[in-house]
């Protein structure tokens, strides 16, 4: 049987920060194999390395040692341009604090990553489709600040989806939301996993979000201390 290429192959990842005279490992010899179409939660106490892991996995941080393959592409030896292209083609990011631009409409915010694509002609159409996907097409012409927190995070999700990346990386996507609006985002992530064949990796403090994922990886001091594997 031919083995399908993994979404991620992480081997011996280490990421150190200088702290005065000492070096502190935010990631400490971390290895993970993540198949495509995974829905994985990364949990762990504050400072355990979750955000560090996500930025290394998103090819946003190059200061690590070890090996990363994304869909079979080895990041070592790639230059900034190649890394940029890989991010654009393969990865959508969602952050705790939405990062929407207040002077742009909802539609323009969602379209913005598509405008930098080699062909931006379909950007508006793609943005409308992504907004429809998150149930907010009727708010296309509003400004983000007129939306609720949960709606803003859904707009951020639409923006992450606009170029249809196979991988979605979310860092505490419900961290700034109350429990009711947090639900909108959790439901949406679950649907994106169930109905589209995306790999979703979500860092979270929230038990009810972690429980919806199919695999749970727990970090302490930059090490994996618990990994349920994919639960069928
Ligand atoms: N830019 C940085 N400079 C120095 N130390 C950092 C930096 N980013 C993270 N750290 C340290 O790395 C460790 C892991 O941080 P982080 O990945 O943000 O944890 P988490 O997201 O799990 O709360 C912490 O000890 C933090 O202080
Ligand atoms: Mg964090």
PDB file of C-alpha atoms and ligand atoms in Angstrom:
ATOM      1  CA  UNK A   1       0.000   0.000   0.000  1.00  0.00           C
ATOM      2  CA  UNK A   2       1.403   3.378  -0.960  1.00  0.00           C
ATOM      3  CA  UNK A   3       1.785   5.688   2.041  1.00  0.00           C
ATOM      4  CA  UNK A   4       0.201   9.078   1.627  1.00  0.00           C
ATOM      5  CA  UNK A   5       2.580  11.953   2.271  1.00  0.00           C
ATOM      6  CA  UNK A   6       2.182  13.457   5.754  1.00  0.00           C
ATOM      7  CA  UNK A   7       0.893  16.977   6.325  1.00  0.00           C
ATOM      8  CA  UNK A   8       3.761  17.392   8.783  1.00  0.00           C
ATOM      9  CA  UNK A   9       6.829  15.439   9.691  1.00  0.00           C
ATOM     10  CA  UNK A  10       8.616  17.074  12.627  1.00  0.00           C
ATOM     11  CA  UNK A  11      11.832  15.500  13.838  1.00  0.00           C
ATOM     12  CA  UNK A  12      13.909  16.555  16.818  1.00  0.00           C
ATOM     13  CA  UNK A  13      12.704  20.146  16.831  1.00  0.00           C
ATOM     14  CA  UNK A  14      14.475  22.434  19.234  1.00  0.00           C
ATOM     15  CA  UNK A  15      13.915  26.161  19.611  1.00  0.00           C
ATOM     16  CA  UNK A  16      16.006  28.005  22.187  1.00  0.00           C
ATOM     17  CA  UNK A  17      15.757  31.544  23.490  1.00  0.00           C
ATOM     18  CA  UNK A  18      18.544  33.338  25.303  1.00  0.00           C
ATOM     19  CA  UNK A  19      17.590  34.352  28.816  1.00  0.00           C
ATOM     20  CA  UNK A  20      20.496  36.397  30.111  1.00  0.00           C
ATOM     21  CA  UNK A  21      23.432  34.013  30.246  1.00  0.00           C
ATOM     22  CA  UNK A  22      21.274  30.873  29.889  1.00  0.00           C
ATOM     23  CA  UNK A  23      19.501  29.283  26.971  1.00  0.00           C
ATOM     24  CA  UNK A  24      15.971  28.112  27.520  1.00  0.00           C
ATOM     25  CA  UNK A  25      14.408  25.542  25.213  1.00  0.00           C
ATOM     26  CA  UNK A  26      10.870  26.557  24.201  1.00  0.00           C
ATOM     27  CA  UNK A  27      10.769  23.389  22.070  1.00  0.00           C
ATOM     28  CA  UNK A  28      12.866  20.517  23.308  1.00  0.00           C
ATOM     29  CA  UNK A  29      13.537  17.605  20.961  1.00  0.00           C
ATOM     30  CA  UNK A  30       9.966  17.491  19.728  1.00  0.00           C
ATOM     31  CA  UNK A  31       8.899  14.977  17.076  1.00  0.00           C
ATOM     32  CA  UNK A  32       5.439  14.504  15.574  1.00  0.00           C
ATOM     33  CA  UNK A  33       3.962  12.889  12.488  1.00  0.00           C
ATOM     34  CA  UNK A  34       0.696  14.492  11.410  1.00  0.00           C
ATOM     35  CA  UNK A  35      -1.262  12.814   8.613  1.00  0.00           C
ATOM     36  CA  UNK A  36      -3.320  14.834   6.170  1.00  0.00           C
ATOM     37  CA  UNK A  37      -6.910  15.555   7.206  1.00  0.00           C
ATOM     38  CA  UNK A  38      -5.967  15.483  10.886  1.00  0.00           C
ATOM     39  CA  UNK A  39      -7.912  17.566  13.351  1.00  0.00           C
ATOM     40  CA  UNK A  40      -5.412  18.012  16.150  1.00  0.00           C
ATOM     41  CA  UNK A  41      -5.491  20.054  19.339  1.00  0.00           C
ATOM     42  CA  UNK A  42      -2.287  21.191  21.020  1.00  0.00           C
ATOM     43  CA  UNK A  43      -2.835  21.825  24.721  1.00  0.00           C
ATOM     44  CA  UNK A  44      -0.574  22.607  27.658  1.00  0.00           C
ATOM     45  CA  UNK A  45       0.066  25.269  30.285  1.00  0.00           C
ATOM     46  CA  UNK A  46       0.996  28.804  29.425  1.00  0.00           C
ATOM     47  CA  UNK A  47       4.651  28.975  28.373  1.00  0.00           C
ATOM     48  CA  UNK A  48       4.795  25.309  27.332  1.00  0.00           C
ATOM     49  CA  UNK A  49       5.768  26.181  23.749  1.00  0.00           C
ATOM     50  CA  UNK A  50       2.439  25.986  21.904  1.00  0.00           C
ATOM     51  CA  UNK A  51       2.740  29.282  20.039  1.00  0.00           C
ATOM     52  CA  UNK A  52       6.412  28.635  19.351  1.00  0.00           C
ATOM     53  CA  UNK A  53       5.484  25.294  17.812  1.00  0.00           C
ATOM     54  CA  UNK A  54       2.809  26.875  15.637  1.00  0.00           C
ATOM     55  CA  UNK A  55       5.088  29.595  14.274  1.00  0.00           C
ATOM     56  CA  UNK A  56       7.790  27.065  13.508  1.00  0.00           C
ATOM     57  CA  UNK A  57       5.187  24.861  11.785  1.00  0.00           C
ATOM     58  CA  UNK A  58       3.937  27.882   9.864  1.00  0.00           C
ATOM     59  CA  UNK A  59       7.434  28.597   8.551  1.00  0.00           C
ATOM     60  CA  UNK A  60       7.249  31.983  10.269  1.00  0.00           C
ATOM     61  CA  UNK A  61      10.217  31.264  12.541  1.00  0.00           C
ATOM     62  CA  UNK A  62      13.506  29.957  11.208  1.00  0.00           C
ATOM     63  CA  UNK A  63      15.435  29.910  14.468  1.00  0.00           C
ATOM     64  CA  UNK A  64      14.901  26.215  15.160  1.00  0.00           C
ATOM     65  CA  UNK A  65      17.055  23.126  14.895  1.00  0.00           C
ATOM     66  CA  UNK A  66      15.716  19.817  13.619  1.00  0.00           C
ATOM     67  CA  UNK A  67      13.712  18.821  10.597  1.00  0.00           C
ATOM     68  CA  UNK A  68      10.354  19.965   9.260  1.00  0.00           C
ATOM     69  CA  UNK A  69       8.613  18.565   6.226  1.00  0.00           C
ATOM     70  CA  UNK A  70       5.336  20.084   5.087  1.00  0.00           C
ATOM     71  CA  UNK A  71       3.467  17.857   2.641  1.00  0.00           C
ATOM     72  CA  UNK A  72       6.768  16.223   1.797  1.00  0.00           C
ATOM     73  CA  UNK A  73       8.746  19.450   1.314  1.00  0.00           C
ATOM     74  CA  UNK A  74      11.799  19.788   3.521  1.00  0.00           C
ATOM     75  CA  UNK A  75      12.040  23.348   4.829  1.00  0.00           C
ATOM     76  CA  UNK A  76      15.784  23.174   5.338  1.00  0.00           C
ATOM     77  CA  UNK A  77      17.568  24.850   2.488  1.00  0.00           C
ATOM     78  CA  UNK A  78      14.574  26.896   1.353  1.00  0.00           C
ATOM     79  CA  UNK A  79      15.178  30.618   0.966  1.00  0.00           C
ATOM     80  CA  UNK A  80      12.744  33.323   2.119  1.00  0.00           C
ATOM     81  CA  UNK A  81      10.979  33.435  -1.220  1.00  0.00           C
ATOM     82  CA  UNK A  82      10.438  29.709  -1.303  1.00  0.00           C
ATOM     83  CA  UNK A  83       9.194  29.744   2.292  1.00  0.00           C
ATOM     84  CA  UNK A  84       6.817  32.584   1.421  1.00  0.00           C
ATOM     85  CA  UNK A  85       5.415  30.658  -1.494  1.00  0.00           C
ATOM     86  CA  UNK A  86       5.008  27.543   0.641  1.00  0.00           C
ATOM     87  CA  UNK A  87       3.106  29.564   3.270  1.00  0.00           C
ATOM     88  CA  UNK A  88       0.854  31.105   0.630  1.00  0.00           C
ATOM     89  CA  UNK A  89       0.062  27.844  -1.065  1.00  0.00           C
ATOM     90  CA  UNK A  90      -0.272  25.491   1.875  1.00  0.00           C
ATOM     91  CA  UNK A  91      -1.053  27.315   5.112  1.00  0.00           C
ATOM     92  CA  UNK A  92      -3.848  29.479   6.492  1.00  0.00           C
ATOM     93  CA  UNK A  93      -3.301  31.207   9.841  1.00  0.00           C
ATOM     94  CA  UNK A  94      -5.842  32.198  12.464  1.00  0.00           C
ATOM     95  CA  UNK A  95      -4.724  34.108  15.570  1.00  0.00           C
ATOM     96  CA  UNK A  96      -6.335  34.865  18.912  1.00  0.00           C
ATOM     97  CA  UNK A  97      -6.693  38.573  18.141  1.00  0.00           C
ATOM     98  CA  UNK A  98      -8.187  38.327  14.622  1.00  0.00           C
ATOM     99  CA  UNK A  99      -5.743  40.828  13.032  1.00  0.00           C
ATOM    100  CA  UNK A 100      -8.404  42.349  10.781  1.00  0.00           C
ATOM    101  CA  UNK A 101      -7.716  45.724   9.197  1.00  0.00           C
ATOM    102  CA  UNK A 102     -10.268  48.285  10.455  1.00  0.00           C
ATOM    103  CA  UNK A 103     -10.182  50.546   7.384  1.00  0.00           C
ATOM    104  CA  UNK A 104     -11.119  47.698   5.036  1.00  0.00           C
ATOM    105  CA  UNK A 105     -14.526  46.127   4.611  1.00  0.00           C
ATOM    106  CA  UNK A 106     -15.140  42.532   5.625  1.00  0.00           C
ATOM    107  CA  UNK A 107     -14.931  41.516   1.961  1.00  0.00           C
ATOM    108  CA  UNK A 108     -11.660  43.390   1.426  1.00  0.00           C
ATOM    109  CA  UNK A 109     -10.149  41.843   4.537  1.00  0.00           C
ATOM    110  CA  UNK A 110     -11.005  38.369   3.322  1.00  0.00           C
ATOM    111  CA  UNK A 111      -9.800  39.091  -0.217  1.00  0.00           C
ATOM    112  CA  UNK A 112      -6.466  40.568   0.890  1.00  0.00           C
ATOM    113  CA  UNK A 113      -4.339  37.369   0.793  1.00  0.00           C
ATOM    114  CA  UNK A 114      -5.759  36.505  -2.629  1.00  0.00           C
ATOM    115  CA  UNK A 115      -4.732  39.904  -3.980  1.00  0.00           C
ATOM    116  CA  UNK A 116      -1.101  38.860  -3.625  1.00  0.00           C
ATOM    117  CA  UNK A 117      -1.625  35.640  -5.514  1.00  0.00           C
ATOM    118  CA  UNK A 118       0.002  35.331  -8.941  1.00  0.00           C
ATOM    119  CA  UNK A 119      -3.429  35.789 -10.464  1.00  0.00           C
ATOM    120  CA  UNK A 120      -5.621  38.081  -8.373  1.00  0.00           C
ATOM    121  CA  UNK A 121      -8.475  38.311 -10.829  1.00  0.00           C
ATOM    122  CA  UNK A 122     -10.597  35.820  -8.925  1.00  0.00           C
ATOM    123  CA  UNK A 123      -9.900  37.438  -5.552  1.00  0.00           C
ATOM    124  CA  UNK A 124     -13.327  38.964  -4.996  1.00  0.00           C
ATOM    125  CA  UNK A 125     -15.118  35.838  -6.122  1.00  0.00           C
ATOM    126  CA  UNK A 126     -12.917  33.697  -3.851  1.00  0.00           C
ATOM    127  CA  UNK A 127     -13.555  36.084  -0.952  1.00  0.00           C
ATOM    128  CA  UNK A 128     -17.321  35.867  -1.443  1.00  0.00           C
ATOM    129  CA  UNK A 129     -17.115  32.108  -1.486  1.00  0.00           C
ATOM    130  CA  UNK A 130     -15.041  32.033   1.700  1.00  0.00           C
ATOM    131  CA  UNK A 131     -17.438  34.430   3.431  1.00  0.00           C
ATOM    132  CA  UNK A 132     -20.346  32.274   2.396  1.00  0.00           C
ATOM    133  CA  UNK A 133     -18.504  29.298   3.853  1.00  0.00           C
ATOM    134  CA  UNK A 134     -18.403  30.956   7.277  1.00  0.00           C
ATOM    135  CA  UNK A 135     -21.987  32.220   6.986  1.00  0.00           C
ATOM    136  CA  UNK A 136     -21.183  35.936   6.736  1.00  0.00           C
ATOM    137  CA  UNK A 137     -21.730  36.815   3.096  1.00  0.00           C
ATOM    138  CA  UNK A 138     -24.467  39.255   4.117  1.00  0.00           C
ATOM    139  CA  UNK A 139     -21.892  41.263   6.114  1.00  0.00           C
ATOM    140  CA  UNK A 140     -19.437  41.628   3.200  1.00  0.00           C
ATOM    141  CA  UNK A 141     -19.681  45.430   3.079  1.00  0.00           C
ATOM    142  CA  UNK A 142     -19.558  46.060   6.828  1.00  0.00           C
ATOM    143  CA  UNK A 143     -16.472  47.149   8.718  1.00  0.00           C
ATOM    144  CA  UNK A 144     -15.049  44.497  11.067  1.00  0.00           C
ATOM    145  CA  UNK A 145     -15.625  46.685  14.142  1.00  0.00           C
ATOM    146  CA  UNK A 146     -19.376  46.458  13.569  1.00  0.00           C
ATOM    147  CA  UNK A 147     -19.287  42.697  14.046  1.00  0.00           C
ATOM    148  CA  UNK A 148     -19.252  40.646  17.233  1.00  0.00           C
ATOM    149  CA  UNK A 149     -16.052  38.934  18.355  1.00  0.00           C
ATOM    150  CA  UNK A 150     -17.245  35.567  17.103  1.00  0.00           C
ATOM    151  CA  UNK A 151     -18.158  37.042  13.737  1.00  0.00           C
ATOM    152  CA  UNK A 152     -14.773  38.743  13.477  1.00  0.00           C
ATOM    153  CA  UNK A 153     -13.023  35.487  14.125  1.00  0.00           C
ATOM    154  CA  UNK A 154     -15.170  33.855  11.421  1.00  0.00           C
ATOM    155  CA  UNK A 155     -14.052  36.620   9.047  1.00  0.00           C
ATOM    156  CA  UNK A 156     -10.446  35.837  10.009  1.00  0.00           C
ATOM    157  CA  UNK A 157     -11.183  32.196   9.234  1.00  0.00           C
ATOM    158  CA  UNK A 158     -12.621  33.147   5.853  1.00  0.00           C
ATOM    159  CA  UNK A 159      -9.441  35.109   5.153  1.00  0.00           C
ATOM    160  CA  UNK A 160      -7.340  32.082   6.107  1.00  0.00           C
ATOM    161  CA  UNK A 161      -9.419  29.974   3.703  1.00  0.00           C
ATOM    162  CA  UNK A 162      -9.509  32.329   0.754  1.00  0.00           C
ATOM    163  CA  UNK A 163      -6.625  30.675  -1.077  1.00  0.00           C
ATOM    164  CA  UNK A 164      -7.951  27.280  -0.074  1.00  0.00           C
ATOM    165  CA  UNK A 165      -4.864  26.063   1.815  1.00  0.00           C
ATOM    166  CA  UNK A 166      -4.727  22.378   2.729  1.00  0.00           C
ATOM    167  CA  UNK A 167      -3.487  23.244   6.244  1.00  0.00           C
ATOM    168  CA  UNK A 168      -5.048  25.539   8.819  1.00  0.00           C
ATOM    169  CA  UNK A 169      -3.008  26.641  11.869  1.00  0.00           C
ATOM    170  CA  UNK A 170      -5.011  28.303  14.650  1.00  0.00           C
ATOM    171  CA  UNK A 171      -3.476  29.815  17.794  1.00  0.00           C
ATOM    172  CA  UNK A 172      -6.084  30.149  20.574  1.00  0.00           C
ATOM    173  CA  UNK A 173      -8.850  31.022  18.084  1.00  0.00           C
ATOM    174  CA  UNK A 174     -11.459  31.263  20.855  1.00  0.00           C
ATOM    175  CA  UNK A 175      -9.133  32.912  23.374  1.00  0.00           C
ATOM    176  CA  UNK A 176     -10.733  36.360  23.071  1.00  0.00           C
ATOM    177  CA  UNK A 177     -14.327  35.132  22.816  1.00  0.00           C
ATOM    178  CA  UNK A 178     -16.995  34.498  25.408  1.00  0.00           C
ATOM    179  CA  UNK A 179     -18.355  30.979  25.560  1.00  0.00           C
ATOM    180  CA  UNK A 180     -21.339  31.610  23.300  1.00  0.00           C
ATOM    181  CA  UNK A 181     -19.412  33.208  20.434  1.00  0.00           C
ATOM    182  CA  UNK A 182     -16.573  30.777  20.990  1.00  0.00           C
ATOM    183  CA  UNK A 183     -19.035  28.075  20.047  1.00  0.00           C
ATOM    184  CA  UNK A 184     -19.598  29.584  16.593  1.00  0.00           C
ATOM    185  CA  UNK A 185     -15.893  29.263  15.887  1.00  0.00           C
ATOM    186  CA  UNK A 186     -15.578  25.763  17.317  1.00  0.00           C
ATOM    187  CA  UNK A 187     -18.554  24.544  15.268  1.00  0.00           C
ATOM    188  CA  UNK A 188     -17.080  26.080  12.161  1.00  0.00           C
ATOM    189  CA  UNK A 189     -13.682  24.441  12.658  1.00  0.00           C
ATOM    190  CA  UNK A 190     -15.373  21.106  13.133  1.00  0.00           C
ATOM    191  CA  UNK A 191     -17.354  21.551   9.924  1.00  0.00           C
ATOM    192  CA  UNK A 192     -14.263  22.599   7.976  1.00  0.00           C
ATOM    193  CA  UNK A 193     -12.636  19.401   9.096  1.00  0.00           C
ATOM    194  CA  UNK A 194     -15.631  17.174   8.446  1.00  0.00           C
ATOM    195  CA  UNK A 195     -16.769  18.590   5.109  1.00  0.00           C
ATOM    196  CA  UNK A 196     -13.490  19.602   3.503  1.00  0.00           C
ATOM    197  CA  UNK A 197     -10.324  17.610   3.561  1.00  0.00           C
ATOM    198  CA  UNK A 198      -8.215  20.109   5.447  1.00  0.00           C
ATOM    199  CA  UNK A 199      -5.628  19.460   8.128  1.00  0.00           C
ATOM    200  CA  UNK A 200      -6.566  21.562  11.141  1.00  0.00           C
ATOM    201  CA  UNK A 201      -4.132  22.165  13.982  1.00  0.00           C
ATOM    202  CA  UNK A 202      -5.454  24.239  16.819  1.00  0.00           C
ATOM    203  CA  UNK A 203      -3.652  25.471  19.912  1.00  0.00           C
ATOM    204  CA  UNK A 204      -6.108  25.948  22.721  1.00  0.00           C
ATOM    205  CA  UNK A 205      -6.617  26.321  26.448  1.00  0.00           C
ATOM    206  CA  UNK A 206     -10.240  25.410  26.042  1.00  0.00           C
ATOM    207  CA  UNK A 207     -11.264  21.952  26.999  1.00  0.00           C
ATOM    208  CA  UNK A 208     -14.460  22.057  24.946  1.00  0.00           C
ATOM    209  CA  UNK A 209     -12.500  22.910  21.800  1.00  0.00           C
ATOM    210  CA  UNK A 210      -9.788  20.320  22.505  1.00  0.00           C
ATOM    211  CA  UNK A 211     -12.462  17.681  22.981  1.00  0.00           C
ATOM    212  CA  UNK A 212     -13.837  18.228  19.495  1.00  0.00           C
ATOM    213  CA  UNK A 213     -10.464  17.466  17.914  1.00  0.00           C
ATOM    214  CA  UNK A 214      -9.601  13.907  16.885  1.00  0.00           C
ATOM    215  CA  UNK A 215      -6.144  13.959  18.390  1.00  0.00           C
ATOM    216  CA  UNK A 216      -4.798  15.715  21.420  1.00  0.00           C
ATOM    217  CA  UNK A 217      -1.128  16.499  21.930  1.00  0.00           C
ATOM    218  CA  UNK A 218      -0.082  17.923  25.271  1.00  0.00           C
ATOM    219  CA  UNK A 219       3.083  19.980  25.716  1.00  0.00           C
ATOM    220  CA  UNK A 220       4.973  20.682  28.909  1.00  0.00           C
ATOM    221  CA  UNK A 221       8.255  22.594  28.760  1.00  0.00           C
ATOM    222  CA  UNK A 222       8.471  22.181  25.008  1.00  0.00           C
ATOM    223  CA  UNK A 223       8.102  18.409  25.096  1.00  0.00           C
ATOM    224  CA  UNK A 224       5.204  16.177  24.118  1.00  0.00           C
ATOM    225  CA  UNK A 225       4.065  14.567  27.380  1.00  0.00           C
ATOM    226  CA  UNK A 226       0.861  13.064  26.038  1.00  0.00           C
ATOM    227  CA  UNK A 227      -0.420  12.162  22.583  1.00  0.00           C
ATOM    228  CA  UNK A 228      -3.729  10.375  22.108  1.00  0.00           C
ATOM    229  CA  UNK A 229      -2.993   9.697  18.455  1.00  0.00           C
ATOM    230  CA  UNK A 230      -5.856   9.968  16.003  1.00  0.00           C
ATOM    231  CA  UNK A 231      -9.050   8.750  17.650  1.00  0.00           C
ATOM    232  CA  UNK A 232     -11.345   7.255  15.033  1.00  0.00           C
TER     233      UNK A 232
HETATM  234  N1  LIG B   1      10.420  35.892  21.325  1.00  0.00           N
HETATM  235  C1  LIG B   1      10.748  35.258  22.468  1.00  0.00           C
HETATM  236  N2  LIG B   1      11.861  35.605  23.158  1.00  0.00           N
HETATM  237  C2  LIG B   1      12.208  34.974  24.308  1.00  0.00           C
HETATM  238  N3  LIG B   1      11.503  33.964  24.851  1.00  0.00           N
HETATM  239  C3  LIG B   1      10.386  33.584  24.213  1.00  0.00           C
HETATM  240  C4  LIG B   1       9.939  34.202  22.995  1.00  0.00           C
HETATM  241  N4  LIG B   1       8.793  33.602  22.587  1.00  0.00           N
HETATM  242  C5  LIG B   1       8.536  32.664  23.510  1.00  0.00           C
HETATM  243  N5  LIG B   1       9.485  32.653  24.483  1.00  0.00           N
HETATM  244  C6  LIG B   1       9.531  31.726  25.637  1.00  0.00           C
HETATM  245  O1  LIG B   1       9.348  30.404  25.154  1.00  0.00           O
HETATM  246  C7  LIG B   1       8.503  29.676  26.019  1.00  0.00           C
HETATM  247  C8  LIG B   1       7.285  29.170  25.252  1.00  0.00           C
HETATM  248  O2  LIG B   1       6.476  30.280  24.863  1.00  0.00           O
HETATM  249  P1  LIG B   1       5.156  30.118  23.978  1.00  0.00           P
HETATM  250  O3  LIG B   1       5.475  29.252  22.820  1.00  0.00           O
HETATM  251  O4  LIG B   1       4.635  31.469  23.709  1.00  0.00           O
HETATM  252  O5  LIG B   1       4.202  29.316  24.987  1.00  0.00           O
HETATM  253  P2  LIG B   1       2.623  29.100  24.964  1.00  0.00           P
HETATM  254  O6  LIG B   1       2.106  29.536  23.647  1.00  0.00           O
HETATM  255  O7  LIG B   1       2.458  27.640  25.233  1.00  0.00           O
HETATM  256  O8  LIG B   1       2.081  29.927  26.094  1.00  0.00           O
HETATM  257  C9  LIG B   1       8.159  30.610  27.163  1.00  0.00           C
HETATM  258  O9  LIG B   1       9.065  30.373  28.225  1.00  0.00           O
HETATM  259  C10 LIG B   1       8.385  31.978  26.586  1.00  0.00           C
HETATM  260  O10 LIG B   1       8.729  32.893  27.587  1.00  0.00           O
HETATM  261 MG1  LIG B   2       0.654  31.003  23.122  1.00  0.00          MG
END
